[in-house]
Coordinates of C-alpha atoms in Angstrom, one line a residue:
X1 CA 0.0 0.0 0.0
X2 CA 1.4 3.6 -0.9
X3 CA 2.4 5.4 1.8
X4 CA 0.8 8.4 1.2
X5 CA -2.3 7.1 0.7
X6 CA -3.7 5.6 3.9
X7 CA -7.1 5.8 5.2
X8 CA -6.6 8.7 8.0
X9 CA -8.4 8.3 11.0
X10 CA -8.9 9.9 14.4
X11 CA -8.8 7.3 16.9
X12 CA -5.5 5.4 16.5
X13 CA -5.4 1.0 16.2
X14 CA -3.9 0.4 19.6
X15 CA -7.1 2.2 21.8
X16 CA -9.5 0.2 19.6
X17 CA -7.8 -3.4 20.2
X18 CA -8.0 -1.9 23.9
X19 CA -11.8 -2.4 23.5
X20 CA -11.5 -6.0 22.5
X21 CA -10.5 -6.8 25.6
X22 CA -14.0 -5.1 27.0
X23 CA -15.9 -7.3 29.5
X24 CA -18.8 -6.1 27.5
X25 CA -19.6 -8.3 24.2
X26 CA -21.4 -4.9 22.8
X27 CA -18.5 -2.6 22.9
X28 CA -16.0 -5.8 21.9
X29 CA -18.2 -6.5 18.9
X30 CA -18.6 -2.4 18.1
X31 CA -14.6 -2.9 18.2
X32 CA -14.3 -5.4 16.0
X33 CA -16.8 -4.4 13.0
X34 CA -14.5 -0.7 13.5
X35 CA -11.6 -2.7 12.9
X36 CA -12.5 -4.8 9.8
X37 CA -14.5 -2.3 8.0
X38 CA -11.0 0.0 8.8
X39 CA -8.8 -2.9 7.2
X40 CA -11.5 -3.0 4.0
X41 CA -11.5 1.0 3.5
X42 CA -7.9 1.0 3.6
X43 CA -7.7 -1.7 0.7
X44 CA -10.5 0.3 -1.2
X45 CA -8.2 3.5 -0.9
X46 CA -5.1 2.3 -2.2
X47 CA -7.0 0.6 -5.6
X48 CA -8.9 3.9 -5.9
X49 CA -5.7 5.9 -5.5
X50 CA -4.0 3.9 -8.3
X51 CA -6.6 5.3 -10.6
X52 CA -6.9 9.1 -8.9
X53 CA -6.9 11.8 -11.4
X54 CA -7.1 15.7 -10.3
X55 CA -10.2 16.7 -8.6
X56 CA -12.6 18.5 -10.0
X57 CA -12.9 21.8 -8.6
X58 CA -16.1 22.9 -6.6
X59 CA -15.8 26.3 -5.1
X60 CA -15.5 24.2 -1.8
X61 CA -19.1 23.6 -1.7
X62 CA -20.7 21.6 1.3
X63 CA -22.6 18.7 0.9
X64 CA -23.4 16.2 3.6
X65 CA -24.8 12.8 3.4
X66 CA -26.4 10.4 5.6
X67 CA -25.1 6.9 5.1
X68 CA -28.7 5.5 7.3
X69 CA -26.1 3.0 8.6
X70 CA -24.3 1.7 5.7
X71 CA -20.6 1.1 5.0
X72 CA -21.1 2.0 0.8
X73 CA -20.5 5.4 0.3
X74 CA -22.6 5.8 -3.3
X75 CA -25.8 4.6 -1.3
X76 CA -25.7 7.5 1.0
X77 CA -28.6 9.9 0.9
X78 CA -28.0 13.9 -0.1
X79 CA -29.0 15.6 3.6
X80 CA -27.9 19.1 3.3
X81 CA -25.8 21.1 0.4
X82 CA -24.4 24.1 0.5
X83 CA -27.4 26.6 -0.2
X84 CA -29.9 23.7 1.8
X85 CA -32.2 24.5 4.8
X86 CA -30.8 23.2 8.6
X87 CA -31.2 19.8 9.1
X88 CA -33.3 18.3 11.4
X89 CA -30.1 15.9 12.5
X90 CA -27.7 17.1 14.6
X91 CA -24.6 15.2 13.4
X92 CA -25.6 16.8 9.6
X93 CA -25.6 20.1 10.8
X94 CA -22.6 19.9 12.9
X95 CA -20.7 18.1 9.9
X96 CA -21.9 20.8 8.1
X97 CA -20.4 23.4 10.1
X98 CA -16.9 21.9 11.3
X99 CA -16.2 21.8 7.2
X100 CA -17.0 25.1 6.8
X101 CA -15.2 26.8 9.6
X102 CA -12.3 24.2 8.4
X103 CA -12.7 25.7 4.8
X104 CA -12.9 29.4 6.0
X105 CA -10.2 29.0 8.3
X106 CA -8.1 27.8 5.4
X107 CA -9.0 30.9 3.4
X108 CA -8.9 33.9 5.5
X109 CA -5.6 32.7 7.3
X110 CA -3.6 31.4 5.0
X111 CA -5.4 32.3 1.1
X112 CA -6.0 28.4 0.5
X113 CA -8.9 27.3 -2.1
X114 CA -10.2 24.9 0.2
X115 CA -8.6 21.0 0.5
X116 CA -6.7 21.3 -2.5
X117 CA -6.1 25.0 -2.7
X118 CA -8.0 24.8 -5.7
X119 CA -11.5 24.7 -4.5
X120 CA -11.9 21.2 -3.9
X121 CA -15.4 20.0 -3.4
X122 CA -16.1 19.0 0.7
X123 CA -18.2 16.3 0.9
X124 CA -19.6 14.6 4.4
X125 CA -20.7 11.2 5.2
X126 CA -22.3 10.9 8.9
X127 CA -23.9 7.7 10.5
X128 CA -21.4 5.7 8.9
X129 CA -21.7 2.3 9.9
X130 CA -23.1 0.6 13.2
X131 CA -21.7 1.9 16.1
X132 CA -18.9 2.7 14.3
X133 CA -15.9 3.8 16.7
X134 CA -14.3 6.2 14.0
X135 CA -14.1 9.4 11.7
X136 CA -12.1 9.6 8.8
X137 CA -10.3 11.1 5.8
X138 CA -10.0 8.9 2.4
X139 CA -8.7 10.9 0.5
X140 CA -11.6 12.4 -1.2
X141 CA -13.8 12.9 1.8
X142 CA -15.0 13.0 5.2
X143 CA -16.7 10.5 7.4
X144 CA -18.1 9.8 10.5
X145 CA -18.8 7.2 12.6
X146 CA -21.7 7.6 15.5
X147 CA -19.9 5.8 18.2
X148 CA -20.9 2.8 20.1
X149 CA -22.7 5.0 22.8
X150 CA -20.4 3.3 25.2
X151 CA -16.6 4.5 25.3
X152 CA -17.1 6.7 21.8
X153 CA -19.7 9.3 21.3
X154 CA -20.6 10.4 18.0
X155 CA -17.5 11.7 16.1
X156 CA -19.1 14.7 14.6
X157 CA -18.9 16.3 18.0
X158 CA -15.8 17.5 17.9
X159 CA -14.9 20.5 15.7
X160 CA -10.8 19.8 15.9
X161 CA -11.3 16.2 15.0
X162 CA -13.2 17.6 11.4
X163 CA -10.4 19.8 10.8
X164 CA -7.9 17.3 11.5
X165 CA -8.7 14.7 9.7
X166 CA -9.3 17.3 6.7
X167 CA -5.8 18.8 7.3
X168 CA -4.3 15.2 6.0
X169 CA -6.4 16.2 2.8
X170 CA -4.0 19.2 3.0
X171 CA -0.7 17.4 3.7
X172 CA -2.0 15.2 0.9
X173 CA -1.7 18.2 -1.1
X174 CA 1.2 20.0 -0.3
X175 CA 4.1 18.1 1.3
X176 CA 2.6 14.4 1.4
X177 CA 4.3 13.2 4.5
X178 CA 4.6 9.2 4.2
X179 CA 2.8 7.6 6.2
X180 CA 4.8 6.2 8.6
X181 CA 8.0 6.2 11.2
X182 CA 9.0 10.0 11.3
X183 CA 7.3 11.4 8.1
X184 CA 4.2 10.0 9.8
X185 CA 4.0 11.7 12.9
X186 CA 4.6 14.7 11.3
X187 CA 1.7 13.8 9.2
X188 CA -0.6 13.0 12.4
X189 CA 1.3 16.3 14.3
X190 CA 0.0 18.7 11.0
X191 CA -3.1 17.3 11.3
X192 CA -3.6 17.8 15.1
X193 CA -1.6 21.3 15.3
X194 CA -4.0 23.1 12.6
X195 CA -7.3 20.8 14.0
X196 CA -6.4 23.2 17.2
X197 CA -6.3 26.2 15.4
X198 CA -9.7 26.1 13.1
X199 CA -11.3 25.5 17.0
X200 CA -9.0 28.1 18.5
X201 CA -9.7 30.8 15.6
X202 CA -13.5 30.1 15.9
X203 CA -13.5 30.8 19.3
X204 CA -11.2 33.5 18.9
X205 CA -8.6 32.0 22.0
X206 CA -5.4 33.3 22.4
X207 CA -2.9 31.0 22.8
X208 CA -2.7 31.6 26.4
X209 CA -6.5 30.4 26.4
X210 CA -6.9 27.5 24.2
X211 CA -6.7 24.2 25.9
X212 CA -4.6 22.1 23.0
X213 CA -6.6 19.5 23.6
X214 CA -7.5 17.4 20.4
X215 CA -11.1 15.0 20.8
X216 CA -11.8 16.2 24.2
X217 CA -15.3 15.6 23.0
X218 CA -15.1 11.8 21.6
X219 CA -15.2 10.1 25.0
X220 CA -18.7 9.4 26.5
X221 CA -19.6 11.1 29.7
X222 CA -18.7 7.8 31.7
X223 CA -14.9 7.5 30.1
X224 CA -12.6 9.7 32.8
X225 CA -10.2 11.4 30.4
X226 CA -9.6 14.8 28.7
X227 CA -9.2 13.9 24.9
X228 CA -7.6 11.6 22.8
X229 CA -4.1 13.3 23.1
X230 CA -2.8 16.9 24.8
X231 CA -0.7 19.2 22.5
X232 CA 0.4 21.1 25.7
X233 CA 1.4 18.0 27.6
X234 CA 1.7 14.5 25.5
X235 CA 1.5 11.7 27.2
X236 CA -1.2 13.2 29.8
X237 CA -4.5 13.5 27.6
X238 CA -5.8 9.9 29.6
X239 CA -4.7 7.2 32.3
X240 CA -7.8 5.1 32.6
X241 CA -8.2 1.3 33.4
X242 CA -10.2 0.9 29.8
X243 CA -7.3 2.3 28.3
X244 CA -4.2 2.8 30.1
X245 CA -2.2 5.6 30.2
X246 CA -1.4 7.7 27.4
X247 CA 1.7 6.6 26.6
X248 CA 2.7 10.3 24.0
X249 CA 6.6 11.0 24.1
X250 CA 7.1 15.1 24.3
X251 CA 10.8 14.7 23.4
X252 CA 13.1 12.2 21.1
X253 CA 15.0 10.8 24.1
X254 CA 11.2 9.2 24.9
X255 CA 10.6 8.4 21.0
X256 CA 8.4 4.9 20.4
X257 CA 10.2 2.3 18.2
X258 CA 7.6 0.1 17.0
X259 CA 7.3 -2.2 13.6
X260 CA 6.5 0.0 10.5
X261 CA 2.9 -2.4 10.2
X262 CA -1.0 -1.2 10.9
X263 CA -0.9 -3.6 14.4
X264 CA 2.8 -1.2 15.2
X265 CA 0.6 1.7 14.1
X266 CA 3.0 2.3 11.2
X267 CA 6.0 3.0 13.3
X268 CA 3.8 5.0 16.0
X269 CA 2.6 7.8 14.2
X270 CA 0.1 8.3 16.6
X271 CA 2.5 8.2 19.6
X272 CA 5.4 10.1 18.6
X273 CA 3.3 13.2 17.0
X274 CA 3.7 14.5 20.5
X275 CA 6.7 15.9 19.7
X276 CA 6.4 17.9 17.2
X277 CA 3.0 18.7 18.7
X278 CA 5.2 19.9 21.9
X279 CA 7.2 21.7 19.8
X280 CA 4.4 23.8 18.3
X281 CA 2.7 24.6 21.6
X282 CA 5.6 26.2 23.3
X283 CA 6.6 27.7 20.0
X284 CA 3.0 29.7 20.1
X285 CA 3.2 30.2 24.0
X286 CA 6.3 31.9 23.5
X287 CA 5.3 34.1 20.9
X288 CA 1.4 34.6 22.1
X289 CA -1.5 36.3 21.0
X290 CA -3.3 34.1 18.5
X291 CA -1.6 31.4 17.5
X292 CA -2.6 30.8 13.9
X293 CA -1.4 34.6 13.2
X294 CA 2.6 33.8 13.9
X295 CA 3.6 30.0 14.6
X296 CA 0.3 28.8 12.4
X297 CA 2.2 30.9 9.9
X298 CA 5.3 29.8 10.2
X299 CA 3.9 25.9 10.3
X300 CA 2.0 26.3 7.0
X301 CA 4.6 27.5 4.8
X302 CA 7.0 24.9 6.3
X303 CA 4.6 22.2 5.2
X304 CA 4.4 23.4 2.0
X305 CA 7.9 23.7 1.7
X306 CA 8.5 20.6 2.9
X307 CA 9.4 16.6 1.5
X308 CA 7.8 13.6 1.9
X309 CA 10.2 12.0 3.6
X310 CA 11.1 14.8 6.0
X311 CA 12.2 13.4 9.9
X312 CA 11.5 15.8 12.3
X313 CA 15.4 17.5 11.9
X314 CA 14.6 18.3 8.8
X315 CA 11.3 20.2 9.7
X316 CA 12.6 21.5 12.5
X317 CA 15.3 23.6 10.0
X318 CA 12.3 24.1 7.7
X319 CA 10.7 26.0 10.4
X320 CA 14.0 27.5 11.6
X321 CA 14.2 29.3 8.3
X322 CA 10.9 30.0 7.7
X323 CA 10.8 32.0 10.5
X324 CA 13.5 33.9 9.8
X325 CA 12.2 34.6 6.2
X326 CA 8.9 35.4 7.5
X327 CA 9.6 37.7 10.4
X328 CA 13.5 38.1 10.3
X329 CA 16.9 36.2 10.9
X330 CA 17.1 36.6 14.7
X331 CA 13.7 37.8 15.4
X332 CA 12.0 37.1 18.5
X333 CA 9.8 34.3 16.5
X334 CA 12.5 32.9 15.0
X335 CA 14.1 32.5 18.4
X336 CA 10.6 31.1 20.1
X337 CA 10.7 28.3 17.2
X338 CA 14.5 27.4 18.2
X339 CA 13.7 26.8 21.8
X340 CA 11.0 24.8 21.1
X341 CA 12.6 22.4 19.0
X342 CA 15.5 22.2 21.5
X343 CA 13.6 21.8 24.8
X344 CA 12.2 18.6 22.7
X345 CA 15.2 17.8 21.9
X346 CA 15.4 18.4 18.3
X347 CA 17.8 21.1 18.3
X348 CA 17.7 23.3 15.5
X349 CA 21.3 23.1 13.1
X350 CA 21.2 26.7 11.1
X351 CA 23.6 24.7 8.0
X352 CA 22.2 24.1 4.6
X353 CA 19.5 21.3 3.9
X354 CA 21.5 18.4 2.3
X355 CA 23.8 18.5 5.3
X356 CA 20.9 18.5 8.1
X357 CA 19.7 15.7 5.8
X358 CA 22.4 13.5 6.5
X359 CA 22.2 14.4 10.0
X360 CA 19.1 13.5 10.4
X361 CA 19.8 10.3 8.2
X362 CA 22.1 9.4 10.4
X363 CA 20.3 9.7 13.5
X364 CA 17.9 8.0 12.3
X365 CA 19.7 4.7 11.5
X366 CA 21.0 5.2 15.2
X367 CA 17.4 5.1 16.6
X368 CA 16.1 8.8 15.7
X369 CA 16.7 9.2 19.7
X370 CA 18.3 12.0 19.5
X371 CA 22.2 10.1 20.3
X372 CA 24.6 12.2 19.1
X373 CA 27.1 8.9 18.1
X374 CA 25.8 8.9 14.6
X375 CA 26.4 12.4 14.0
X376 CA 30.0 12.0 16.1
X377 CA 30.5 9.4 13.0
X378 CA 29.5 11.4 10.4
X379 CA 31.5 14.6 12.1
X380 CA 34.7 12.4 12.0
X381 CA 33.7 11.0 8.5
X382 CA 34.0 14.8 7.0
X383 CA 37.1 15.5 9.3
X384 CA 38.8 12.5 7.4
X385 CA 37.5 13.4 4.3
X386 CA 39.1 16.6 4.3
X387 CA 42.3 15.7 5.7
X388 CA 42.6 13.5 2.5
X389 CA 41.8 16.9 0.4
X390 CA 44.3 18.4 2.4
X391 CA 46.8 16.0 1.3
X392 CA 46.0 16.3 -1.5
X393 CA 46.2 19.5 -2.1
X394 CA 50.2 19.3 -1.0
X395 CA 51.0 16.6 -3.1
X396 CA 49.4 18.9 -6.3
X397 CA 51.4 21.6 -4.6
X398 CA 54.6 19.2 -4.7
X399 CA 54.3 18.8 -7.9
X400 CA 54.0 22.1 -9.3
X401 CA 56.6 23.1 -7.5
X402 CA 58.8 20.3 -9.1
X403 CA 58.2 20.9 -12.4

């Protein structure tokens, strides 16, 4: 399966299998039909991706649909387009507004033409399935599950969770993270840091204000926890006996090595997004005020700029310099990005790209912990490598000299 086109969705593998080991045969069962309609979508979106063309451009028009149930997207019933009446169903209505608020957001921040940035069509599927535990991207649209009524409530309920999952529409667009180890969770951390903003910008919170928290509203009353993961402290968003703890890194020396496969979340792109997600929140503490006006910025034009391969050293120096394009070498937001990436330990090396690529290279064949004996390696790789040019250059010398 490509890479960079998996299904994208909001609550990660590893809390779902958690369910399966439910004392009650409802929420196991709800579990396991979210699981194996997952694994079929995910087969349906690589064959359809083989064939993808360009979409076809829609002014970013709304339209919402009611799946009554289903799993077969074409069956759904047309509930509410973009110049309809209100719905008399709450999960229409609030699809309805979480993609327009994403869309707006999009456009009056940062000039992007909807999805695409070229007016891509934003189409919504609610009542997907039966009691199904999930909402997701496909790479064409968005869809939600309504929850088994248990552990998961319905998953329109929560504006960041429509605007992340359409921000991997977005990534899909600009730099296409890959989908897994490094790339991945930069892919997840994109998708959580501007889900935070579209709810932060339409409440108008400051930075100071916002609580970071991404699907604090996807748990049912009865589930103790504050959301399905914390931007502001990873690693803290639950600690339940359902569920466990919530085991988020904030910084590489914590960084998750697990197999690049769906049952090892592909590499823990779900876990290790807390760092860069750390990275972002004191990066828009530091500089304050709204955060989508400064270190949203600064985030958006270093995910366009950026490869599909990127590790997080090489976004880290992508944001370095955007920073300093954007507001000036040495400015005080420049400076608020540095610290950020250092306190996670991803400190920020100011030398050009195809250097801090074999950095990063490096450190990630040594663990992508952060150890510095990979680099050490590489250091006393150059150091040799110049002492031969060195020599080099004498013996040319010599000979000149001789002649």
């Amino acid at each position: 399966m490509s890479r960079t086109n998996r299904l994208n969705c909001i609550i990660p593998p590893y809390l779902l299998k958690r369910l399966l080991e439910s004392e009650d045969s409802e929420v196991r069962q709800a579990a396991l039909d979210t699981m194996l309609t997952t694994a079929r979508l995910r087969g349906e979106r690589a064959v359809r991706a083989s064939f993808a063309g360009v979409a076809a451009p829609g002014n970013g028009r709304r339209t919402v649909f009611d799946c009554e149930q289903g799993t077969f997207l074409p069956f759904a019933v047309l509930t509410r387009p973009e110049d309809g009446p209100e719905s008399a169903d709450d999960s229409v209505n609030r699809a309805f507004e979480g993609l327009g608020l994403t869309r707006d957001f999009y456009k009056e921040v940062f000039q992007r033409d909807s999805i695409d940035g070229h007016g891509m069509r934003m189409d919504g599927y609610v009542h997907f399935g039966v009691k199904f535990n999930n909402a997701f991207w496909d790479g064409q649209q968005m869809v939600f599950g309504d929850g088994d009524g248990r552990k998961f409530g319905n998953l329109t309920g929560s504006l960041e969770v429509i605007a992340h999952e359409l921000t991997h529409g977005v990534t899909d667009h600009t730099s296409g993270f890959e989908y897994h180890r490094q790339s991945g969770a930069l892919n997840e951390s994109m998708s959580d840091v501007f889900g935070s903003l579209v709810k932060q910008w339409s409440l108008k919170q400051s930075a100071e204000e916002a609580d970071w928290l991404i699907g604090a509203d996807v748990w049912t009353p009865g589930i103790g926890a504050d959301a399905l993961r914390s931007m502001k402290a990873p690693g803290h968003a639950f600690n339940n006996p359902q569920f466990g703890k919530d085991a988020q890194p904030d910084r590489m020396s914590r960084f998750i090595h697990l197999p690049d496969t769906e049952e090892g979340d592909f590499g823990g792109v779900h876990f290790n997004s807390g760092i860069p997600n750390k990275a972002f929140f004191l990066t828009a503490v530091a500089i304050g005020g709204f955060a989508w006006e400064a270190a949203g910025l600064i985030w958006y034009e270093a995910l366009k700029a950026s490869s599909a391969e990127a590790l997080f050293q090489d976004f880290a120096d992508t944001t370095f310099h955007k920073a300093g394009e954007l507001f000036g070498v040495g400015s005080a937001e420049q400076s608020a990005v540095q610290a950020a990436w250092q306190e996670v330990e991803v400190p920020v090396r100011a030398v050009p790209s195809g250097v801090a690529r074999a950095r990063s290279l490096a450190a990630e064949g040594n663990g992508g912990v952060g150890r510095q004996d990979g680099l050490a390696a590489l250091s006393r790789q150059v150091s040799e490598l110049g002492a031969k040019v060195a020599g080099l250059a004498k013996d040319v010398a010599a000979l000149k000299g001789a002649r």
